Coordinates of C-alpha atoms in Angstrom, one line a residue:
X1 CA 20.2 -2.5 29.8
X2 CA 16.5 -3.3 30.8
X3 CA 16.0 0.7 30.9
X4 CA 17.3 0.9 26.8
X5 CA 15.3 -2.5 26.0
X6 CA 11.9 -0.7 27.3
X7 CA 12.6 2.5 25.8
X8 CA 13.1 1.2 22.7
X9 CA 10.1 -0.8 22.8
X10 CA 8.1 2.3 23.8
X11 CA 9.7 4.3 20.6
X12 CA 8.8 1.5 18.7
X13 CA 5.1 0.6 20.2
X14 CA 4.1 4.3 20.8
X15 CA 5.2 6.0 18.6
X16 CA 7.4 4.9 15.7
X17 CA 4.7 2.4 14.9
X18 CA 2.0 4.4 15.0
X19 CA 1.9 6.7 11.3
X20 CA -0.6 9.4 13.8
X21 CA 2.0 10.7 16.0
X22 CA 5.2 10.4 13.2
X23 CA 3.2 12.1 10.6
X24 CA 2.3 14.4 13.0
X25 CA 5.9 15.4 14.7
X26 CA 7.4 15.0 11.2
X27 CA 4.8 17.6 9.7
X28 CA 5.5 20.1 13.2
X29 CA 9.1 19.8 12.2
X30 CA 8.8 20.3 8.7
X31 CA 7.0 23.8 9.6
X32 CA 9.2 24.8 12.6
X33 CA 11.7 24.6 9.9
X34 CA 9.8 27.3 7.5
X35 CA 9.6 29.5 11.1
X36 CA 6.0 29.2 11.0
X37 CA 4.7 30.3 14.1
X38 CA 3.7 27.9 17.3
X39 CA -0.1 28.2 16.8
X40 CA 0.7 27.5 12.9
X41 CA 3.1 24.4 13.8
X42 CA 0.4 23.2 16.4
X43 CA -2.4 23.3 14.0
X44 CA -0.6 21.4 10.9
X45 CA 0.6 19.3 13.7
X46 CA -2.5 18.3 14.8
X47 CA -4.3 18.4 11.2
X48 CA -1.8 16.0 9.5
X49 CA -2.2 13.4 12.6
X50 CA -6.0 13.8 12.2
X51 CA -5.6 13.2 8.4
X52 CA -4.1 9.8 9.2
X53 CA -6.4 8.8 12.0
X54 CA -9.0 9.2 9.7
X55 CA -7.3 6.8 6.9
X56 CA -6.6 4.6 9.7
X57 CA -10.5 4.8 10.7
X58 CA -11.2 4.1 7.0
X59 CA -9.0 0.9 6.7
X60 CA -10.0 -0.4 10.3
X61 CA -13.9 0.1 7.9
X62 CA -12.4 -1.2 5.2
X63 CA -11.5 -4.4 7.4
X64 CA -14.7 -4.5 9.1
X65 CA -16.7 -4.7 6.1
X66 CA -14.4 -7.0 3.8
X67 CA -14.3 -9.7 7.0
X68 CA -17.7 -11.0 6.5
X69 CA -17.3 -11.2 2.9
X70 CA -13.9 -13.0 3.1
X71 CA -15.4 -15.6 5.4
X72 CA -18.3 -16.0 3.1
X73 CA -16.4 -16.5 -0.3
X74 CA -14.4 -19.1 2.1
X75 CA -17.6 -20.9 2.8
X76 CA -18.9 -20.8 -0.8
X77 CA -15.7 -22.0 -2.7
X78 CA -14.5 -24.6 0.4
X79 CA -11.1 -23.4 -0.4
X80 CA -8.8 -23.8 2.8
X81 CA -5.5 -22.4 3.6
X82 CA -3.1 -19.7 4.6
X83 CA -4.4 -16.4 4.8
X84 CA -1.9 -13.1 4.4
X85 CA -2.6 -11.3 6.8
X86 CA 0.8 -8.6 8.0
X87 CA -0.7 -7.8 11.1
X88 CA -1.5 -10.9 12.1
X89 CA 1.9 -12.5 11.8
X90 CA 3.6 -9.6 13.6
X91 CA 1.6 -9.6 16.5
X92 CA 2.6 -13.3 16.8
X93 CA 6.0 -12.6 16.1
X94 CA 6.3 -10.2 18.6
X95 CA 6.5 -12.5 21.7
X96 CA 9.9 -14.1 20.8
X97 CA 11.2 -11.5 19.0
X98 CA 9.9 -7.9 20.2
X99 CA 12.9 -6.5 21.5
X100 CA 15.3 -7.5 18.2
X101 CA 12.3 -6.1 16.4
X102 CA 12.0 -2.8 18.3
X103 CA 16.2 -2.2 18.0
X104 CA 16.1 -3.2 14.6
X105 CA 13.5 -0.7 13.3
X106 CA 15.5 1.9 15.4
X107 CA 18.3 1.3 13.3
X108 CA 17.0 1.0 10.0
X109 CA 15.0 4.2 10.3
X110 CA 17.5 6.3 11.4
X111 CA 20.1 4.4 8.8
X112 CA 17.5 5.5 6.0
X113 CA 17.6 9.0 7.4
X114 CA 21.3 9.0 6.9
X115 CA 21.0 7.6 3.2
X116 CA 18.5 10.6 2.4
X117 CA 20.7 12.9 3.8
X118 CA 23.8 12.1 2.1
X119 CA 22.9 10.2 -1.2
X120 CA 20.8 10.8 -3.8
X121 CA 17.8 8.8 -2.5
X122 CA 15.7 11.5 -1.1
X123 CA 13.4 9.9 0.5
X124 CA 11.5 9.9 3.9
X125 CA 9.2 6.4 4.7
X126 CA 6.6 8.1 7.0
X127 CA 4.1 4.7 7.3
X128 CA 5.6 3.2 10.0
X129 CA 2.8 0.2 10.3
X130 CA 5.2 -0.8 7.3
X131 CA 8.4 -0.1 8.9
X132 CA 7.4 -2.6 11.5
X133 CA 6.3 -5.5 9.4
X134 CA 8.8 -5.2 7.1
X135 CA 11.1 -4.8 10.5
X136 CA 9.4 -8.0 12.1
X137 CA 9.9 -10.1 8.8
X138 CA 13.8 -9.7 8.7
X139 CA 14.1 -10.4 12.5
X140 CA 12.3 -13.4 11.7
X141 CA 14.2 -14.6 8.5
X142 CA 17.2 -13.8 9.9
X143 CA 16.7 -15.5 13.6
X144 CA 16.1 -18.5 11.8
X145 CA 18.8 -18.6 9.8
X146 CA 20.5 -18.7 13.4
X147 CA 22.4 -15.4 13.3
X148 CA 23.0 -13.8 16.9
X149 CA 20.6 -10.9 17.9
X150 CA 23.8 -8.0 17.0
X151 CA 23.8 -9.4 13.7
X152 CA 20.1 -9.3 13.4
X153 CA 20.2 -5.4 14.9
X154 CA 22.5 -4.1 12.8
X155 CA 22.2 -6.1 9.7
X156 CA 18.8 -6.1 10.0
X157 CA 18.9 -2.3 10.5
X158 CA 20.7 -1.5 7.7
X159 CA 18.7 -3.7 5.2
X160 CA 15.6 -1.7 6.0
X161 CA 17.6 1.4 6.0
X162 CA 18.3 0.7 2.6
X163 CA 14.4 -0.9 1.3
X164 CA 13.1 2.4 3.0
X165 CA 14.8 4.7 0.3
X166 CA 15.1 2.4 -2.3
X167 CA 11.8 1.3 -3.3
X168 CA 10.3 4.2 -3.2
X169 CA 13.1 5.1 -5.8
X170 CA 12.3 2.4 -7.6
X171 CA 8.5 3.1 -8.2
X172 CA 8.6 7.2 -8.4
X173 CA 8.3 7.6 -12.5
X174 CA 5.6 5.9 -12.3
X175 CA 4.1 7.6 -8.4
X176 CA 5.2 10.8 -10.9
X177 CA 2.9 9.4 -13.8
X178 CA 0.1 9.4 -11.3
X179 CA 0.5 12.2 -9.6
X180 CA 1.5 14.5 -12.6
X181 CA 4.3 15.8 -10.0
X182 CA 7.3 15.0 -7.6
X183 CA 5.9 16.2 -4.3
X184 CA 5.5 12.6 -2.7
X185 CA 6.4 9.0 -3.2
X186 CA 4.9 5.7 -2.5
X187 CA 6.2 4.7 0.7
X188 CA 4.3 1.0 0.7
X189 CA 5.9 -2.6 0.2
X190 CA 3.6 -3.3 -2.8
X191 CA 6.0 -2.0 -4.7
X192 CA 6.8 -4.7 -7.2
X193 CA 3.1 -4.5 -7.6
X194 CA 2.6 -1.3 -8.2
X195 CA 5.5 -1.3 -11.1
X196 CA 4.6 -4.1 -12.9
X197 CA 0.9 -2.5 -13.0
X198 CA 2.7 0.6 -14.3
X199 CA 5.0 -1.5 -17.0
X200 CA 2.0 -4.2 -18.1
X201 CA -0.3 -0.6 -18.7
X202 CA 2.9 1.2 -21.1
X203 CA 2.5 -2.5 -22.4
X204 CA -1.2 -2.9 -23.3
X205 CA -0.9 1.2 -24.3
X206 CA 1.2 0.2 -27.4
X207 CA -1.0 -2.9 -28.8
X208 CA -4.0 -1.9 -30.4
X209 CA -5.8 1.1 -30.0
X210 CA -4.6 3.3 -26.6
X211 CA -7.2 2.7 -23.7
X212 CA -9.4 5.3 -22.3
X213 CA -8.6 6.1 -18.3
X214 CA -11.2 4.7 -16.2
X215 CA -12.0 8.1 -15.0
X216 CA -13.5 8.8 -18.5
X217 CA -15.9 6.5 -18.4
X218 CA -19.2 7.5 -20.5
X219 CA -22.4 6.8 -19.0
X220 CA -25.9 7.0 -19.9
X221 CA -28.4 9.7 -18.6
X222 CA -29.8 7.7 -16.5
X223 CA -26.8 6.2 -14.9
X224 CA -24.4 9.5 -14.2
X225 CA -24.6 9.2 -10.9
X226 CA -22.2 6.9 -10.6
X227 CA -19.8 9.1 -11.7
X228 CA -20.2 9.7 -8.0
X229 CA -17.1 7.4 -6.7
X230 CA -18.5 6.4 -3.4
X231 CA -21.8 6.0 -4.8
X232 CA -20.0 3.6 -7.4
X233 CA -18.1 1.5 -4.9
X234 CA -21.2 1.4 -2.7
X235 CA -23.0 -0.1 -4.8
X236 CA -20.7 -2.4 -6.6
X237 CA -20.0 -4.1 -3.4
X238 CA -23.8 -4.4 -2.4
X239 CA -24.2 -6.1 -5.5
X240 CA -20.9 -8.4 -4.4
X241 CA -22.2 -8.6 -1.3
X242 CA -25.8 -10.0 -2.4
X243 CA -24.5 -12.5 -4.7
X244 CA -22.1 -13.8 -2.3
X245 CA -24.5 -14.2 0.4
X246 CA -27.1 -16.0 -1.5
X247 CA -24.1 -18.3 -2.7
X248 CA -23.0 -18.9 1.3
X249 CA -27.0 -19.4 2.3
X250 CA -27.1 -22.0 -0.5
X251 CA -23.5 -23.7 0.5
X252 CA -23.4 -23.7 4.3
X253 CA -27.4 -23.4 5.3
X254 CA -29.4 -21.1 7.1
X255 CA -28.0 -22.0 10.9
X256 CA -24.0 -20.8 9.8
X257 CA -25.1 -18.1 7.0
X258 CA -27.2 -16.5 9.2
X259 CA -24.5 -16.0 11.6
X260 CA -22.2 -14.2 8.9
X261 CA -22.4 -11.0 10.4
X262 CA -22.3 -11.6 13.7
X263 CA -19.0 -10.0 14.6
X264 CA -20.2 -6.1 13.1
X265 CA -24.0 -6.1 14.1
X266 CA -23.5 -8.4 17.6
X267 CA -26.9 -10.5 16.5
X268 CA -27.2 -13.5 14.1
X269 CA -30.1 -12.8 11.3
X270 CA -33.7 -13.3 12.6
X271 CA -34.3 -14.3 8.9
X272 CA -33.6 -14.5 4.8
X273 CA -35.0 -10.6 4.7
X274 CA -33.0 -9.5 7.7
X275 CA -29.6 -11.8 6.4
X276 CA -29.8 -9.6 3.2
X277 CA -30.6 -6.4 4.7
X278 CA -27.2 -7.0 6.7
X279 CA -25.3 -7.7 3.7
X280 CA -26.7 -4.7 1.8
X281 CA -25.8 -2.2 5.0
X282 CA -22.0 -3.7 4.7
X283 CA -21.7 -2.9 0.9
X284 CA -22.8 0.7 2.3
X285 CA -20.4 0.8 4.6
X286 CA -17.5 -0.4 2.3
X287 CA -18.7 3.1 0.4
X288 CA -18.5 5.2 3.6
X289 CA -14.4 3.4 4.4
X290 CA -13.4 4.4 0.8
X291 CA -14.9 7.7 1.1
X292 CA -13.3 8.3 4.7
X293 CA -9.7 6.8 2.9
X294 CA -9.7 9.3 0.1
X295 CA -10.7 12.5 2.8
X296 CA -8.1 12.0 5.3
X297 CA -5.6 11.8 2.6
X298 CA -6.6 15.4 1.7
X299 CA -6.2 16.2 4.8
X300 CA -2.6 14.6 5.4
X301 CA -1.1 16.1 2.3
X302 CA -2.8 19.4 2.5
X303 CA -0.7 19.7 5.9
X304 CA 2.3 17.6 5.3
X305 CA 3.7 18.3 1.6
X306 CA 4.0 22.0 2.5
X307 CA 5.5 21.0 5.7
X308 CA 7.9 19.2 3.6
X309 CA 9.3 22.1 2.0
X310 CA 10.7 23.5 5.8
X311 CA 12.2 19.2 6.0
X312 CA 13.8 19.7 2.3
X313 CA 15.7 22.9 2.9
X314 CA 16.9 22.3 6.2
X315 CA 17.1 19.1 7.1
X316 CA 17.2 16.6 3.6
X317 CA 17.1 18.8 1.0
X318 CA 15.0 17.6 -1.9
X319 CA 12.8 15.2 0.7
X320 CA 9.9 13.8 -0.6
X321 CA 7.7 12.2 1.8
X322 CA 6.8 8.2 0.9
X323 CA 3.3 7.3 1.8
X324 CA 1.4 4.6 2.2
X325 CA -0.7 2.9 -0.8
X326 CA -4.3 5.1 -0.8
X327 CA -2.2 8.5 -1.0
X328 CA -2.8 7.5 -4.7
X329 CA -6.6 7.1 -4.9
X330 CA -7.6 10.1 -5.3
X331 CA -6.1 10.6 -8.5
X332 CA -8.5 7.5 -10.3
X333 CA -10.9 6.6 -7.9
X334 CA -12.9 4.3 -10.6
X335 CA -9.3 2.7 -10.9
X336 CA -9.4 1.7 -7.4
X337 CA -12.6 -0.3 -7.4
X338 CA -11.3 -1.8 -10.7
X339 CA -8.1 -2.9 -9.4
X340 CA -9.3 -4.0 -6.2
X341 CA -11.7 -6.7 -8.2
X342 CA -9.5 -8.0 -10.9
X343 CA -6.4 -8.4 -8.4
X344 CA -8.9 -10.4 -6.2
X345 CA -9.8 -12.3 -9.4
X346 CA -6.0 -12.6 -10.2
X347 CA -5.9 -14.0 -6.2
X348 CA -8.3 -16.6 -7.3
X349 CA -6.1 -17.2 -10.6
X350 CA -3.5 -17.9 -8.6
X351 CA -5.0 -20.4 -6.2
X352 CA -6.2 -22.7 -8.9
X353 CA -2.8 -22.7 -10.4
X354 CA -1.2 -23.6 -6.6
X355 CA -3.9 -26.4 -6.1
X356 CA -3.0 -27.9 -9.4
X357 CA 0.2 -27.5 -9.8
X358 CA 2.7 -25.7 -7.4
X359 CA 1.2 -27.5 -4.5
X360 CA 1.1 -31.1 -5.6
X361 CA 4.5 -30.4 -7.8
X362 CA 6.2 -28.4 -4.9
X363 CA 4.8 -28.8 -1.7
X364 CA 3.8 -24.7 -1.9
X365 CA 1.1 -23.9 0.4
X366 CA -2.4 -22.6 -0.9
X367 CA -2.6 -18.8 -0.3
X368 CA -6.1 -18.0 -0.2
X369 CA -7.1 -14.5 -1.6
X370 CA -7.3 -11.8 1.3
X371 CA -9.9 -9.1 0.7
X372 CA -7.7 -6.4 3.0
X373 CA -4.4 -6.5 0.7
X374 CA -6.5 -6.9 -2.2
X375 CA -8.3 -4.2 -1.8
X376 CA -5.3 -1.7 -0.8
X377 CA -2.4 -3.1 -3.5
X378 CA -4.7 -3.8 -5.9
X379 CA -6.6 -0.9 -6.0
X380 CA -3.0 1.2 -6.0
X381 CA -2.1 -1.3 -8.8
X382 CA -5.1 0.0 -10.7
X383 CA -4.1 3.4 -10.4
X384 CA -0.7 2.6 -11.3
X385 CA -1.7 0.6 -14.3
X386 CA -4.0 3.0 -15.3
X387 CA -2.0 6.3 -15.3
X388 CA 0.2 4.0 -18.1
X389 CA -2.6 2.2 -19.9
X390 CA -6.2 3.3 -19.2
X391 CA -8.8 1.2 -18.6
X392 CA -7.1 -1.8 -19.8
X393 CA -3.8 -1.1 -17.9
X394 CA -5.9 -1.1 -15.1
X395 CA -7.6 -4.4 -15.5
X396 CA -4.3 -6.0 -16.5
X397 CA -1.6 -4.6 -14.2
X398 CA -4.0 -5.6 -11.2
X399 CA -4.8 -9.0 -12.6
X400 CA -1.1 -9.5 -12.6
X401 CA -0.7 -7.8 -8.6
X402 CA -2.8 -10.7 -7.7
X403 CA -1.1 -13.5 -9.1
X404 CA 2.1 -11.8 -7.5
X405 CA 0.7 -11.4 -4.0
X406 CA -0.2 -15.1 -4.0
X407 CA 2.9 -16.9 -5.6
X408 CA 5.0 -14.8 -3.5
X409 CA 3.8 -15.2 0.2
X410 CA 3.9 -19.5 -0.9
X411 CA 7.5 -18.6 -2.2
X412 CA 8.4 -16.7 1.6
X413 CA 6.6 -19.4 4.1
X414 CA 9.5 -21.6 2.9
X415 CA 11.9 -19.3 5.0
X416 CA 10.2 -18.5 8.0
X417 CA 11.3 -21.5 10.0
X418 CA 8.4 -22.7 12.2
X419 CA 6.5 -19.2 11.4
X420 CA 6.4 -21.3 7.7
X421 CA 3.4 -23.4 9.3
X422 CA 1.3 -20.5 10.5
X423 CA -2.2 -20.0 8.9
X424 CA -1.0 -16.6 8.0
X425 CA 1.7 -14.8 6.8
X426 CA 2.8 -11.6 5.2
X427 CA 0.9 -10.3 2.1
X428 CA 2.8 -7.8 0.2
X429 CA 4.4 -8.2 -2.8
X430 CA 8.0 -6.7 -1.4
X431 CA 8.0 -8.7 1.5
X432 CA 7.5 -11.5 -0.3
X433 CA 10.8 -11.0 -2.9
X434 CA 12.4 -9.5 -0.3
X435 CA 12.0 -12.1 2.5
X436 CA 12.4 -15.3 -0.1
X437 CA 15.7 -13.9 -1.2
X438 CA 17.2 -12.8 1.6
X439 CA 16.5 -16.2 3.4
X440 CA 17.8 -18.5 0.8
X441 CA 20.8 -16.5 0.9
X442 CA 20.8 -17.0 4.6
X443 CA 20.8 -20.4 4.4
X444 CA 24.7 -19.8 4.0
X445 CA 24.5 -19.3 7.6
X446 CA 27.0 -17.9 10.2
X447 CA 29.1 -15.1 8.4
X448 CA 28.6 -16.0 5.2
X449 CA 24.8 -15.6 5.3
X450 CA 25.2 -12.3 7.0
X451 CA 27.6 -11.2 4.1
X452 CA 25.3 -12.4 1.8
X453 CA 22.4 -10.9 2.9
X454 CA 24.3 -7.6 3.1
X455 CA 25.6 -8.0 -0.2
X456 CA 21.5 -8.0 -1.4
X457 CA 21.4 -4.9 0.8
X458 CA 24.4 -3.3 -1.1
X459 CA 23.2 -4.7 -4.7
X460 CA 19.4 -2.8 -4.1
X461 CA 20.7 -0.1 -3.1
X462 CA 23.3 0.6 -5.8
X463 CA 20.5 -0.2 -8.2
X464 CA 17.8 2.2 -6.7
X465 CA 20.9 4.8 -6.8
X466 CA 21.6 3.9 -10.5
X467 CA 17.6 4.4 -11.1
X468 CA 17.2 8.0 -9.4
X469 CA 20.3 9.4 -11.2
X470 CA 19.6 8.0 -14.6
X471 CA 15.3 8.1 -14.6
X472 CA 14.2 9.5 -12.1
X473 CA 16.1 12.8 -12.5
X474 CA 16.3 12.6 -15.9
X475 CA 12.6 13.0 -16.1
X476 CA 11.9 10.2 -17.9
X477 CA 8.3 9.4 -18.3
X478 CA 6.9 5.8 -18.1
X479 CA 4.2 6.7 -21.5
X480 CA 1.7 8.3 -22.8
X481 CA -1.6 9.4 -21.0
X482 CA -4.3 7.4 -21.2
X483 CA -6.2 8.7 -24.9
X484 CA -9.3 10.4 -23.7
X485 CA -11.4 13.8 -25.1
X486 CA -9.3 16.1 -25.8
X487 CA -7.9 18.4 -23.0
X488 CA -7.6 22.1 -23.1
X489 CA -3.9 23.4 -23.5
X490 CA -4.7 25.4 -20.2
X491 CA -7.1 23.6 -17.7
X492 CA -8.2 26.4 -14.8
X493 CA -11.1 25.8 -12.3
X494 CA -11.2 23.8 -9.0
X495 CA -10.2 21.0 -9.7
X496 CA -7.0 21.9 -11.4
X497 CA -3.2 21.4 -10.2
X498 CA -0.8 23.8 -10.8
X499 CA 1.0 21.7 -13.1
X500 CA -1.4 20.9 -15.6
X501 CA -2.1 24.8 -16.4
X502 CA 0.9 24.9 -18.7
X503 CA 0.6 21.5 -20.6
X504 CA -2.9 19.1 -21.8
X505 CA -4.1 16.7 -19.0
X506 CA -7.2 15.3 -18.3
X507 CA -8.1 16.7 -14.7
X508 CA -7.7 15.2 -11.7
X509 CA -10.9 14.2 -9.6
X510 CA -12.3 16.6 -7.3
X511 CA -10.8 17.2 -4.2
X512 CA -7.5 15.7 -5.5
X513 CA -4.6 16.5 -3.7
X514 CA -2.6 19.8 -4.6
X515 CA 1.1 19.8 -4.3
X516 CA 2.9 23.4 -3.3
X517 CA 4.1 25.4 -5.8
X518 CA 7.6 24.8 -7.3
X519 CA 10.4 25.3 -4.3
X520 CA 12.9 28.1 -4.7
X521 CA 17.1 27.1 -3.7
X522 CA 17.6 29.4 -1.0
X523 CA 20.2 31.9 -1.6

């Protein structure tokens, strides 16, 4: 058994878990299947895995840059506590539970492969850094409970089988209201996130006048260049950056502010000039991740959605592929910076009410606001909120994605046995419903807290059915368009998708991804 135990952990560690190589052999089968030749099959191979590397080398930016800044709004409020952080708490996971972990994300891959293939939930989760946490946090909720590593396995197993193809289910009228099209899903557990953005923007679009989308933002003369989206975001976080660090310098003193950036420039300030120099360079560099984000996801879905069409006709027909969160930034890149601050803001919302309330009232533990999943939901959530609402969807539906990504990890520490008294935990919104419902149902224990849990299982999934037979392929649409200048009945040029030459739209950004053109039933 010790041969099966390490090659599921290397499945699992080197390649299931890293998004690179699946997107990559899922793409070379996808065009093996359209009997593309070997040199084609090679090259979108390779393409599509470079696509993600380069979102990866965006986030690890992303994370690099937002550190700092996280440890000096820390510093400048005094706030203490638990810190979401999903990789965090897997990696510590993974010592007494790696091998349940690995099996179990076996299974429930595979299991949702099955439910693609022979339901109407046509979907394929591709990000497999997901997969694993959301793998890690049932083995976890369910060890505790005290059920016996088979039950975790294949219980486990099948319970991700079914969240892989469900939630993207769930959220695709309103991935479709982004898009414009049903070439991919979200494949991200923010998805409670992502659809109460959707549902508070169709909200705020019926009171009071209908919102302008964020993308339509008019600017003086003078300022058009930050029409310019990484110019935009570079800025706005120098400008975040500044104030913060003067705030820190005047909280904790020279001797600690100085040594802020120690971790990304290896040196601690040499002085007050040289300590804002190095907090104007990481605003930069927050520009430069965003802008590296939004190219490799070109790149991944100008390989991987036409490699799709070869994985639909032969092996799950009508397979979308479900991606991870910044496959939607593209589409409202203002959006993303918007959402990213007032879900931060709704972070900070949600603290104060935990201090005064929840935690003396309830015991709940204080969930400070982590940049990283702030940053990444909340930016999809401004997307999401404004392809429903505009600007004020935007603003709104983030807002809320805060307050629900801080309520809910306090809400899942209760269940994670002596993981509950960790510093960290996981950040997501669907990890958190997820994980506090299925462990309170565990608490049954023995085979009535395995029935239950399955019974959850069972209930989602008959639910995500009901919502791809009755909205999802009934076409329904989540609202109306964001009001904006008036739109052409045909838009042509660059930076239009093939959809929106028969119908108005405003355009999508440049560069924005393009889907394939409509797929033809073999015959």
């Amino acid at each position: 058994m010790d041969w099966l135990i390490a090659l599921a952990e290397f499945l699992v560690d080197e390649v299931l878990s890293q998004p690179a190589y699946l997107i990559g052999i899922i793409t070379a089968v996808g065009l093996l299947a359209l009997k593309k030749t070997a040199g084609q099959i090679a090259g979108g191979a390779v393409k599509a895995t470079l696509g993600l590397l380069l979102v990866s080398a965006g986030a690890g930016l992303v994370t690099a840059a937002l550190d700092p800044l996280g440890k000096m709004i820390q510093g400048a409020t005094g706030a203490h506590g638990v810190i979401p952080t999903n990789e965090a708490i897997a990696g510590m996971a993974q010592d007494r539970f790696g091998a349940r972990v690995a099996w179990l994300m076996i299974a429930g891959f595979l299991i949702s492969l099955l439910l693609a293939r022979f339901t109407p939930l046509r979907y394929v989760f591709l990000t497999g850094h997901h997969m694993l946490f959301m793998a890690t946090m049932l083995t976890i909720v369910m060890a505790t409970a005290g059920q016996s590593s088979l039950a975790v396995v294949l219980g486990g197993g099948a319970l991700l089988g079914v969240l892989l193809v469900a939630l993207p289910a769930f959220a695709h009228p309103w991935t479709k209201k982004v898009t414009g099209n049903d070439s991919v899903a979200i494949g991200h557990f923010g998805t409670a996130g992502y659809i109460l953005a959707g549902a508070t923007g169709q909200l705020t679009s019926r009171i009071g006048k209908r919102s302008r989308s964020t993308e339509d933002m008019r600017l003086p003369e003078g300022l058009r260049f930050l029409r310019d989206s990484m110019v935009a975001t570079a800025l706005s976080m120098v400008l975040v950056y500044l104030v913060m660090s003067l705030l820190f310098l005047g909280k904790a003193g020279r001797d600690t502010a100085f040594k802020a950036f120690v971790a990304t420039t290896g040196h601690s300030a040499t002085g007050i000039g040289d300590y804002l120099m190095q907090s104007l360079m990481q605003g930069l560099q927050f520009g430069i991740a965003v802008a590296v984000i939004l190219f490799g996801v070109r790149t991944i879905l100008g390989e991987l959605v036409p490699a799709f069409q070869g994985i639909a006709r032969r092996i799950v027909p009508g397979a979308k592929p479900a991606l991870d969160a910044p496959i939607v930034f593209p589409y409202a890149q203002n959006a993303v910076l918007i959402g990213f601050v007032f879900s931060f803001l709704g972070g900070l919302a949600g603290l104060a009410v935990l201090i005064w309330w929840l935690n003396p009232a309830f015991g709940l533990a204080l969930v400070l606001p982590g940049l990283v999943p702030h940053f990444f939901t909340g930016g999809a959530a401004g997307v999401y909120g404004n392809a429903t609402g505009g600007r004020r969807g935007a603003i709104a539906g983030s807002f809320l994605n805060g307050l629900l990504i801080t309520f809910l990890p306090a809400l899942l520490l209760e269940v994670l046995g002596s993981f509950g008294n960790a510093n960290t935990t996981f950040g997501d919104a669907d990890f958190g419903w997820i994980g506090a419902l299925l462990g309170n149902v565990a608490k049954l224990g023995g085979t009535a807290g395995l029935l239950g849990m399955l019974a959850v299982g069972a209930a989602i999934l008959a639910a995500a059915w009901a919502v791809q037979t009755r909205v999802v392929d009934t076409g329904w649409s989540p609202g109306p368009a964001p009001a904006g200048p008036a739109a052409p009945a045909e838009v042509t040029g660059a930076q239009a998708l093939p959809h929106q030459r028969t119908h108005a739209r405003i355009a999508p950004p440049a560069g924005a991804p393009t889907p394939p053109p409509p797929m033809r039933a073999d015959t």
